């Protein structure tokens, strides 16, 4: 078929009635504003408060930064498309490829950062006497660079395999561009894409679930063997927060994957794909803000400065 590499692509978007466009737009807009406020707020309080310059909070800052990048690259474009007629929802191929890259980076980096946060909790609880030595500033820089670097390489290969394909279609059957949207534009064989995609997903999920499961088993054993109620209480508080955030990420991603298997639920799948960015981006910083006393206190100091001289 004719290669359409020079043409614009049309984004299918959500199928909404005329009366529901404005309420959905307002809902998404308010959600985006809330997501930006809580994530930027957490980043500000962590970076300006020297008492929060600890590995756990610096890693949380990276998680918030990932939510900001992912949400900002997807949601504003989605909001503008809601106000356009379907035939006017156009995007260049290069912009679509960039959006697909950011989409995949968001999900992959969320997993890699949460894996490192689990390792940090393991060292803090299971080896507290050597925590400052193991989780030194140099080690934190290496771990953060690894989290973003591994995601960049894995996603770069994934998107590169899709970009090599010629195209015979111009309709993106999704509210935004992702890797599946790219290779579905081609009429060529996507066997290599499917094989690498399965390996990519299997490796990411097995490493993510396996490492976090192993970490929590070891933390549980240490707490059961120990006799310190304060240690057990601190472990329960920090680990429950991290585990809740991780489970939310897994459930959000699993919902999108499951709905892909049922074509009759196309609109539900599109909504789930949007919520994959919105829900964790809003809930994660709130969970940490509510559960972590140090962050709550930093928020209070940010808005209610202490009197001079005290």
Short mmCIF file of C-alpha atoms in Angstrom, two decimals, residues 132-241:
data_model
loop_
_atom_site.label_atom_id
_atom_site.label_comp_id
_atom_site.label_asym_id
_atom_site.label_seq_id
_atom_site.Cartn_x
_atom_site.Cartn_y
_atom_site.Cartn_z
CA UNK A 132 23.72 6.00 55.61
CA UNK A 133 26.73 4.13 54.20
CA UNK A 134 24.76 2.07 51.67
CA UNK A 135 22.32 4.79 50.61
CA UNK A 136 24.96 7.49 50.22
CA UNK A 137 24.51 10.51 47.99
CA UNK A 138 26.57 8.87 45.27
CA UNK A 139 24.46 5.71 45.44
CA UNK A 140 21.21 7.69 45.23
CA UNK A 141 22.45 9.48 42.10
CA UNK A 142 23.37 6.14 40.53
CA UNK A 143 20.03 4.56 41.42
CA UNK A 144 18.00 7.50 40.10
CA UNK A 145 20.07 7.59 36.89
CA UNK A 146 19.53 3.84 36.51
CA UNK A 147 15.76 4.18 36.98
CA UNK A 148 15.48 6.74 34.18
CA UNK A 149 18.27 5.28 32.03
CA UNK A 150 16.92 1.73 31.93
CA UNK A 151 13.46 3.03 31.10
CA UNK A 152 14.87 5.27 28.35
CA UNK A 153 16.73 2.40 26.66
CA UNK A 154 13.88 -0.10 26.90
CA UNK A 155 11.29 2.37 25.63
CA UNK A 156 13.65 3.70 22.95
CA UNK A 157 13.97 0.22 21.44
CA UNK A 158 10.21 -0.34 21.72
CA UNK A 159 9.31 2.88 19.91
CA UNK A 160 12.17 2.47 17.42
CA UNK A 161 10.76 -0.86 16.28
CA UNK A 162 7.43 0.83 15.56
CA UNK A 163 8.98 3.80 13.75
CA UNK A 164 10.75 1.50 11.27
CA UNK A 165 7.38 0.37 9.85
CA UNK A 166 5.80 2.03 6.83
CA UNK A 167 2.24 3.26 7.29
CA UNK A 168 -0.97 2.65 5.40
CA UNK A 169 -3.42 4.09 7.96
CA UNK A 170 -3.85 7.50 9.52
CA UNK A 171 -6.37 6.93 12.35
CA UNK A 172 -5.12 6.61 15.93
CA UNK A 173 -7.81 4.59 17.72
CA UNK A 174 -6.96 5.99 21.13
CA UNK A 175 -7.32 9.30 23.03
CA UNK A 176 -3.55 9.78 22.69
CA UNK A 177 -0.62 8.10 20.95
CA UNK A 178 1.08 5.09 22.50
CA UNK A 179 3.24 2.31 21.09
CA UNK A 180 0.25 0.20 20.05
CA UNK A 181 -1.17 3.21 18.21
CA UNK A 182 2.05 3.52 16.18
CA UNK A 183 2.43 -0.04 14.94
CA UNK A 184 -1.31 -0.38 14.28
CA UNK A 185 -0.86 2.29 11.61
CA UNK A 186 1.17 -0.19 9.54
CA UNK A 187 0.05 -3.00 7.26
CA UNK A 188 3.42 -4.75 7.58
CA UNK A 189 4.11 -7.71 9.83
CA UNK A 190 4.46 -6.61 13.45
CA UNK A 191 5.82 -9.95 14.70
CA UNK A 192 9.07 -8.41 15.93
CA UNK A 193 7.15 -5.64 17.70
CA UNK A 194 4.86 -8.15 19.39
CA UNK A 195 7.75 -10.38 20.49
CA UNK A 196 9.77 -7.49 21.91
CA UNK A 197 6.64 -5.98 23.46
CA UNK A 198 5.89 -9.24 25.28
CA UNK A 199 9.51 -9.59 26.42
CA UNK A 200 9.57 -5.94 27.50
CA UNK A 201 6.37 -6.33 29.52
CA UNK A 202 7.37 -9.68 31.01
CA UNK A 203 10.82 -8.42 32.02
CA UNK A 204 9.49 -5.20 33.53
CA UNK A 205 6.67 -6.82 35.47
CA UNK A 206 8.67 -9.84 36.63
CA UNK A 207 11.53 -7.63 37.84
CA UNK A 208 9.10 -5.17 39.43
CA UNK A 209 6.78 -7.65 41.14
CA UNK A 210 9.58 -10.07 42.00
CA UNK A 211 11.86 -7.50 43.61
CA UNK A 212 9.08 -5.84 45.59
CA UNK A 213 7.66 -9.20 46.73
CA UNK A 214 11.12 -10.36 47.84
CA UNK A 215 11.74 -7.06 49.60
CA UNK A 216 8.51 -7.21 51.57
CA UNK A 217 9.03 -10.84 52.54
CA UNK A 218 12.41 -9.95 54.03
CA UNK A 219 11.00 -6.87 55.76
CA UNK A 220 8.17 -8.98 57.23
CA UNK A 221 10.65 -11.58 58.54
CA UNK A 222 12.76 -8.87 60.19
CA UNK A 223 9.70 -7.36 61.86
CA UNK A 224 8.51 -10.78 63.09
CA UNK A 225 11.91 -11.61 64.54
CA UNK A 226 12.36 -8.21 66.15
CA UNK A 227 10.84 -7.10 69.42
CA UNK A 228 10.73 -3.38 68.80
CA UNK A 229 7.18 -2.07 68.50
CA UNK A 230 8.44 1.31 67.25
CA UNK A 231 10.38 -0.43 64.45
CA UNK A 232 7.35 -2.48 63.46
CA UNK A 233 5.12 0.59 63.51
CA UNK A 234 7.53 2.62 61.37
CA UNK A 235 7.96 -0.27 58.95
CA UNK A 236 4.20 -0.72 58.66
CA UNK A 237 3.65 2.98 57.98
CA UNK A 238 6.32 3.45 55.31
CA UNK A 239 5.80 0.08 53.62
CA UNK A 240 2.02 0.31 53.51
CA UNK A 241 2.30 3.70 51.78
#
